[in-house]
Coordinates of C-alpha atoms in Angstrom, one line a residue:
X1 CA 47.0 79.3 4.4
X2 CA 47.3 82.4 1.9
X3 CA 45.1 83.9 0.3
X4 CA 44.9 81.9 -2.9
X5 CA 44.4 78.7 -1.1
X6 CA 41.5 80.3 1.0
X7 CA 40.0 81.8 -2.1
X8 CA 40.0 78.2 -3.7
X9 CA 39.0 76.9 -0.7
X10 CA 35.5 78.8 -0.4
X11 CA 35.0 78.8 -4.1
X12 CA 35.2 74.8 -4.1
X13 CA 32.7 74.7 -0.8
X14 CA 30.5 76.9 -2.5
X15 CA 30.3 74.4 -5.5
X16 CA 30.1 71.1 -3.2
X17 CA 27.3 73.8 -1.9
X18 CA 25.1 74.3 -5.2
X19 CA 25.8 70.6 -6.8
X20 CA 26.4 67.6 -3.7
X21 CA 24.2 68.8 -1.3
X22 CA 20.9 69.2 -3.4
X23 CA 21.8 66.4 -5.6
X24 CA 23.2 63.6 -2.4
X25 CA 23.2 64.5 0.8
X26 CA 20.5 67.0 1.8
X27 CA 18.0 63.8 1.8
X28 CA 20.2 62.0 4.4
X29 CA 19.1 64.8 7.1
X30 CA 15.8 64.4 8.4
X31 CA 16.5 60.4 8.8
X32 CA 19.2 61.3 11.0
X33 CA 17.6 63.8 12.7
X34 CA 14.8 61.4 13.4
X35 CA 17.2 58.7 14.2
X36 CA 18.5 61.0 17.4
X37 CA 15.5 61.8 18.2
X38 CA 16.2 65.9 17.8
X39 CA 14.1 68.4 20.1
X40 CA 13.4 71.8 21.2
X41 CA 15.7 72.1 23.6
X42 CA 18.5 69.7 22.8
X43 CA 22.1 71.1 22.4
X44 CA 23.3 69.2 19.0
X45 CA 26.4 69.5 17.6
X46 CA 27.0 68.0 13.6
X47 CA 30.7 66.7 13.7
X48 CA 32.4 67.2 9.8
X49 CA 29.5 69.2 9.2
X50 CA 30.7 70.9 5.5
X51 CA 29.1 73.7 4.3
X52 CA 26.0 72.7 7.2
X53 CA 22.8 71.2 5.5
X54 CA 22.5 68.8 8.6
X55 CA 22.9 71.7 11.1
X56 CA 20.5 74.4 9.0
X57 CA 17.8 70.9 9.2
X58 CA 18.5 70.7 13.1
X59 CA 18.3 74.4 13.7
X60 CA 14.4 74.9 13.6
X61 CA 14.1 71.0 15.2
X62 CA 15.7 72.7 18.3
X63 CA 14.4 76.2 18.5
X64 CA 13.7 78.5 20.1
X65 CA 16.2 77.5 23.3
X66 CA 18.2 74.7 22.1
X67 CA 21.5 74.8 20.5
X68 CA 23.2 73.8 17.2
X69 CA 27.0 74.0 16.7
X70 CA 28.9 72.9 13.5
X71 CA 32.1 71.7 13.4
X72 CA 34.7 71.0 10.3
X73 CA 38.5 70.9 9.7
X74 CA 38.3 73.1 6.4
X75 CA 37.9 76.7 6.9
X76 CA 36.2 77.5 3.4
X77 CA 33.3 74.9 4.4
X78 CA 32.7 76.9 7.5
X79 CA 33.2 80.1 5.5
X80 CA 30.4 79.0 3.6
X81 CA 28.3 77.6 6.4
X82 CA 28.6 81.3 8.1
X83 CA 27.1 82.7 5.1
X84 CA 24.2 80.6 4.6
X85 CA 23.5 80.4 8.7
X86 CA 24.8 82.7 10.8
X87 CA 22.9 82.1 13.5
X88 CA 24.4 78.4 14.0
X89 CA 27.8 78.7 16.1
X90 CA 30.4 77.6 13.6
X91 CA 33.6 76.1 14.7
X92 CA 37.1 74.9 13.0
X93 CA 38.6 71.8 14.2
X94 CA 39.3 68.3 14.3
X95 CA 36.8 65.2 15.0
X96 CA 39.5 63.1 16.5
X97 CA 40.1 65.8 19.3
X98 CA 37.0 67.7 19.7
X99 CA 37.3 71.0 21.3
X100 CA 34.5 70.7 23.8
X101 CA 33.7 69.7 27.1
X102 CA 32.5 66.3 28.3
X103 CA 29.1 65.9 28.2
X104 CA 28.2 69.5 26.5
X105 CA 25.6 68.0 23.7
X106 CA 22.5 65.9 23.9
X107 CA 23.0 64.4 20.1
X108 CA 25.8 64.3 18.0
X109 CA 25.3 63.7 14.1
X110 CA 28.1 62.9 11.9
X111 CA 26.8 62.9 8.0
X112 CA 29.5 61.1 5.6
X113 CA 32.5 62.2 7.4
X114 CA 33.2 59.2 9.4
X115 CA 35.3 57.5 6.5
X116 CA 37.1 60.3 6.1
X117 CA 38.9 60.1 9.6
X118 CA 42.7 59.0 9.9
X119 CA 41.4 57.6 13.3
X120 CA 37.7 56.6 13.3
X121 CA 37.9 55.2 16.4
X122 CA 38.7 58.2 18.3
X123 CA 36.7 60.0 16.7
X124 CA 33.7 58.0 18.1
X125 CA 35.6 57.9 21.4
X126 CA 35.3 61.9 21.0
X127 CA 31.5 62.3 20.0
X128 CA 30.6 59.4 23.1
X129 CA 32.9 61.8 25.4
X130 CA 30.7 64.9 24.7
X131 CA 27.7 63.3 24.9
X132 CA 25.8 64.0 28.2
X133 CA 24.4 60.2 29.8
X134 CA 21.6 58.9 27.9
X135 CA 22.6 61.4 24.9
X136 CA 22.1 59.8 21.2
X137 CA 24.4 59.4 17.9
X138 CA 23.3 59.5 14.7
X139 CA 25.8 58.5 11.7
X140 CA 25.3 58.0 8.0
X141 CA 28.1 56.6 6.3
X142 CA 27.8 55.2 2.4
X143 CA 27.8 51.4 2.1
X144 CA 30.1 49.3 0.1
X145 CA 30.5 49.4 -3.5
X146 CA 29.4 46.4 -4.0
X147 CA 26.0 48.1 -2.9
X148 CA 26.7 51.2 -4.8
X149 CA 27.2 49.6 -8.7
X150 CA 27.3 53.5 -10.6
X151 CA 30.0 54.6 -8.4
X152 CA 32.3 51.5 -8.8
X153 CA 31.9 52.0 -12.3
X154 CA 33.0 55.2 -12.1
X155 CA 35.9 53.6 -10.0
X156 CA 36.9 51.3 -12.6
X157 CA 36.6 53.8 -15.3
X158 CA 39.1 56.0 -13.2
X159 CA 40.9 52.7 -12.8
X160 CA 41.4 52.1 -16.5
X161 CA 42.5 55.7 -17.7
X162 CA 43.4 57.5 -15.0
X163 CA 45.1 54.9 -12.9
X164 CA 44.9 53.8 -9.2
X165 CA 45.8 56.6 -7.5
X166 CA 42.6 58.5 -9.0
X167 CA 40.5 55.2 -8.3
X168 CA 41.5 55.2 -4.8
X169 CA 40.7 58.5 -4.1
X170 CA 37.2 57.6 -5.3
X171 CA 36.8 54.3 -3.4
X172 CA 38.0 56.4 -0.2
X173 CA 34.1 57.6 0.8
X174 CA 33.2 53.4 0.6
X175 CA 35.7 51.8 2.7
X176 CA 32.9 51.4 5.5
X177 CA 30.4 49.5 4.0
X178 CA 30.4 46.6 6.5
X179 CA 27.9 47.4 8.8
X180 CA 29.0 45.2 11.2
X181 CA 32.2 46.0 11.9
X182 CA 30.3 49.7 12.0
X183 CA 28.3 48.9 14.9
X184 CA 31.4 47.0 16.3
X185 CA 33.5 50.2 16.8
X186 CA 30.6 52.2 18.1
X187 CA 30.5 49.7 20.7
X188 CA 34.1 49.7 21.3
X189 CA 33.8 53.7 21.4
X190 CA 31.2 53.1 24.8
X191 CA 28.2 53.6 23.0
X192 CA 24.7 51.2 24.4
X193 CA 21.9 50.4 22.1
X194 CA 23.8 50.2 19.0
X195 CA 22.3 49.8 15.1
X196 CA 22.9 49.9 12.1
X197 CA 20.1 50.3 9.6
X198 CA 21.1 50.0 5.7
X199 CA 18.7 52.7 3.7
X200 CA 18.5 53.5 -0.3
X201 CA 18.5 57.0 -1.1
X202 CA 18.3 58.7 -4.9
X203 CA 21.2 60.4 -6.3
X204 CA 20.3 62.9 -8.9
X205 CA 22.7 65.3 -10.6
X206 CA 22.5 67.9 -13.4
X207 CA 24.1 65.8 -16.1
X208 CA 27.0 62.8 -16.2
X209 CA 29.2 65.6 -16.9
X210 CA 28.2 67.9 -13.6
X211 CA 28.9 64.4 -11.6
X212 CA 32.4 63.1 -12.9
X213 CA 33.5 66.6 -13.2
X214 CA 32.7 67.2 -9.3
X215 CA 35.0 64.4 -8.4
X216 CA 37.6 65.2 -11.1
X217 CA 38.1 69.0 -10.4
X218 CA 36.8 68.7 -7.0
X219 CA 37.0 65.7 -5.2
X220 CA 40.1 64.4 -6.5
X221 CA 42.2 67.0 -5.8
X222 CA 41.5 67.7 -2.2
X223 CA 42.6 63.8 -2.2
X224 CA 46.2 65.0 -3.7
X225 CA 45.2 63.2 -7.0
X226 CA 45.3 66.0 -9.9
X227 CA 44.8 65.1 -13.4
X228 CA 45.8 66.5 -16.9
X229 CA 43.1 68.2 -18.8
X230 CA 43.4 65.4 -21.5
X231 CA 42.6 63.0 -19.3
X232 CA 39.7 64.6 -17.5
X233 CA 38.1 65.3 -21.0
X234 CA 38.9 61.2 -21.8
X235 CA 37.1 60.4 -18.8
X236 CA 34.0 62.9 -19.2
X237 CA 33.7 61.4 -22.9
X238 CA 33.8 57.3 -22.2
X239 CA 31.9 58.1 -18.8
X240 CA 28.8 59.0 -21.3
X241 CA 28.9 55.2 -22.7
X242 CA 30.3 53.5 -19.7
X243 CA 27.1 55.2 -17.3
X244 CA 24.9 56.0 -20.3
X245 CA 21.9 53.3 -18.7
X246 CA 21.6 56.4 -15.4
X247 CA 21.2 59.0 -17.9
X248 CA 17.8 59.8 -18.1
X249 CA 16.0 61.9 -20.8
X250 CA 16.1 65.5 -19.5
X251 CA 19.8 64.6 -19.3
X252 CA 20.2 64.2 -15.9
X253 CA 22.2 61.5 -13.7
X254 CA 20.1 59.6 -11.4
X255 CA 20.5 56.6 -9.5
X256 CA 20.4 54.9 -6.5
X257 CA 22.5 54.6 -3.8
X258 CA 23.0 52.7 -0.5
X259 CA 24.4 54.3 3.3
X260 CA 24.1 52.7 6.5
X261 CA 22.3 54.8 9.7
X262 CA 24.4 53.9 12.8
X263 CA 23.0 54.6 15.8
X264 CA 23.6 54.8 19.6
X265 CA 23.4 56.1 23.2
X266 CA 26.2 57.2 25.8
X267 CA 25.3 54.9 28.8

């Protein structure tokens, strides 16, 4: 990567820094946390972690002897991560071949980077691997859209002027909203005492603007889906009509949205 890409690369982690995490996921922590049962002591390591809000939530959970490790395939996430934390071991790789031991953690987390895998199964394979006996999982993962009605909106309104690609890319962080074909592959992957628990959560952004352009600019592109300036404007114009009912008065975006807690043990 030069250094242009790795510049881009930060400065667009930094942004999913200051707008997703405050606005979606930094909520989603303590349930998982709670759902793996995280203690002083335990050595917990947060699989597609991003810039870290899950890890920062763990670190004081196991203090002052356990451990936390975060890992990610994108470098500027991690760059990020180190400046925020730098007392959490940070680490660069990939989920589907986790470069650990067997049996090196007592819980592994994974928070909305499970649909994101080319091979979700090993990648469940992986996190039961490092698991010690007895050691928990904890995954959030959003539901369908069916059960998330703003964002397919926003799908179809992608859909109609910017075409399928650009809808794909945005159905892409949906595609496991059954929950029971969910808890089938964590049982396929080894994992005892699976569940899945469906959960509503609140998703509240600056403006309608701040969210469409966060996918447009953002999300989009690290999908390989890049769109003309005319068309992004289009979009950010019809999106105040088509989503106008989550617009509340101070102007900001809120609505509800639907993930499913999955949950298991290594035998």
């Amino acid at each position: 990567m030069n250094d242009t890409q790795t510049t881009q690369e930060i400065e667009a982690a930094r942004g999913y820094e200051a707008l997703f995490v405050p606005s979606l996921f930094r909520q989603w922590a303590t349930p998982l946390l709670d759902l793996a049962r995280v203690a002083t002591g335990d050595r917990v390591l947060d699989v597609a972690c991003g810039t870290g809000v899950l890890a920062r939530e763990a670190q004081p959970r196991v203090a002052p002897a356990g451990l936390v490790v975060g890992l990610d395939a994108m470098g500027g996430m991690l760059e990020v991560a180190r400046e925020l934390s730098p007392e959490i071991t940070w680490r660069q790789g990939d989920a589907q071949q986790l470069p650990f031991e067997a049996e090196a953690f007592d819980a592994v987390l994974c928070q909305f980077g499970l649909m994101f895998f080319a091979d979700q199964p090993a990648a469940l394979s992986e996190m039961h691997r490092v698991l010690v006996p007895a050691g928990r999982l904890a995954v959030a993962v959003f539901d369908g859209l069916e059960h998330n009605p703003t964002y397919a909106r926003e799908v179809a309104l992608l859909e109609r002027i910017a075409g399928p690609a650009a809808a794909e890319a945005l159905r892409a962080p949906f595609v496991l909203g059954d929950a029971a074909a969910l808890a089938a592959m964590a049982c396929e992957a080894g994992f005892e005492d699976v569940a899945v628990s469906t959960r509503q959560g609140i998703a509240d952004f600056p403006s309608i603007t701040s969210l469409l352009e966060a996918d447009l600019r953002g999300w989009l592109p690290v999908m390989g889906v890049n769109l003309d300036e005319a068309t992004i404007q289009r979009v950010l114009t019809e999106a105040q009509v088509e989503l106008g009912d989550v617009i509340e008065p101070s102007g900001r975006a809120v609505f509800e949205v639907s993930a499913h807690l999955l949950s298991g043990r290594r035998g």
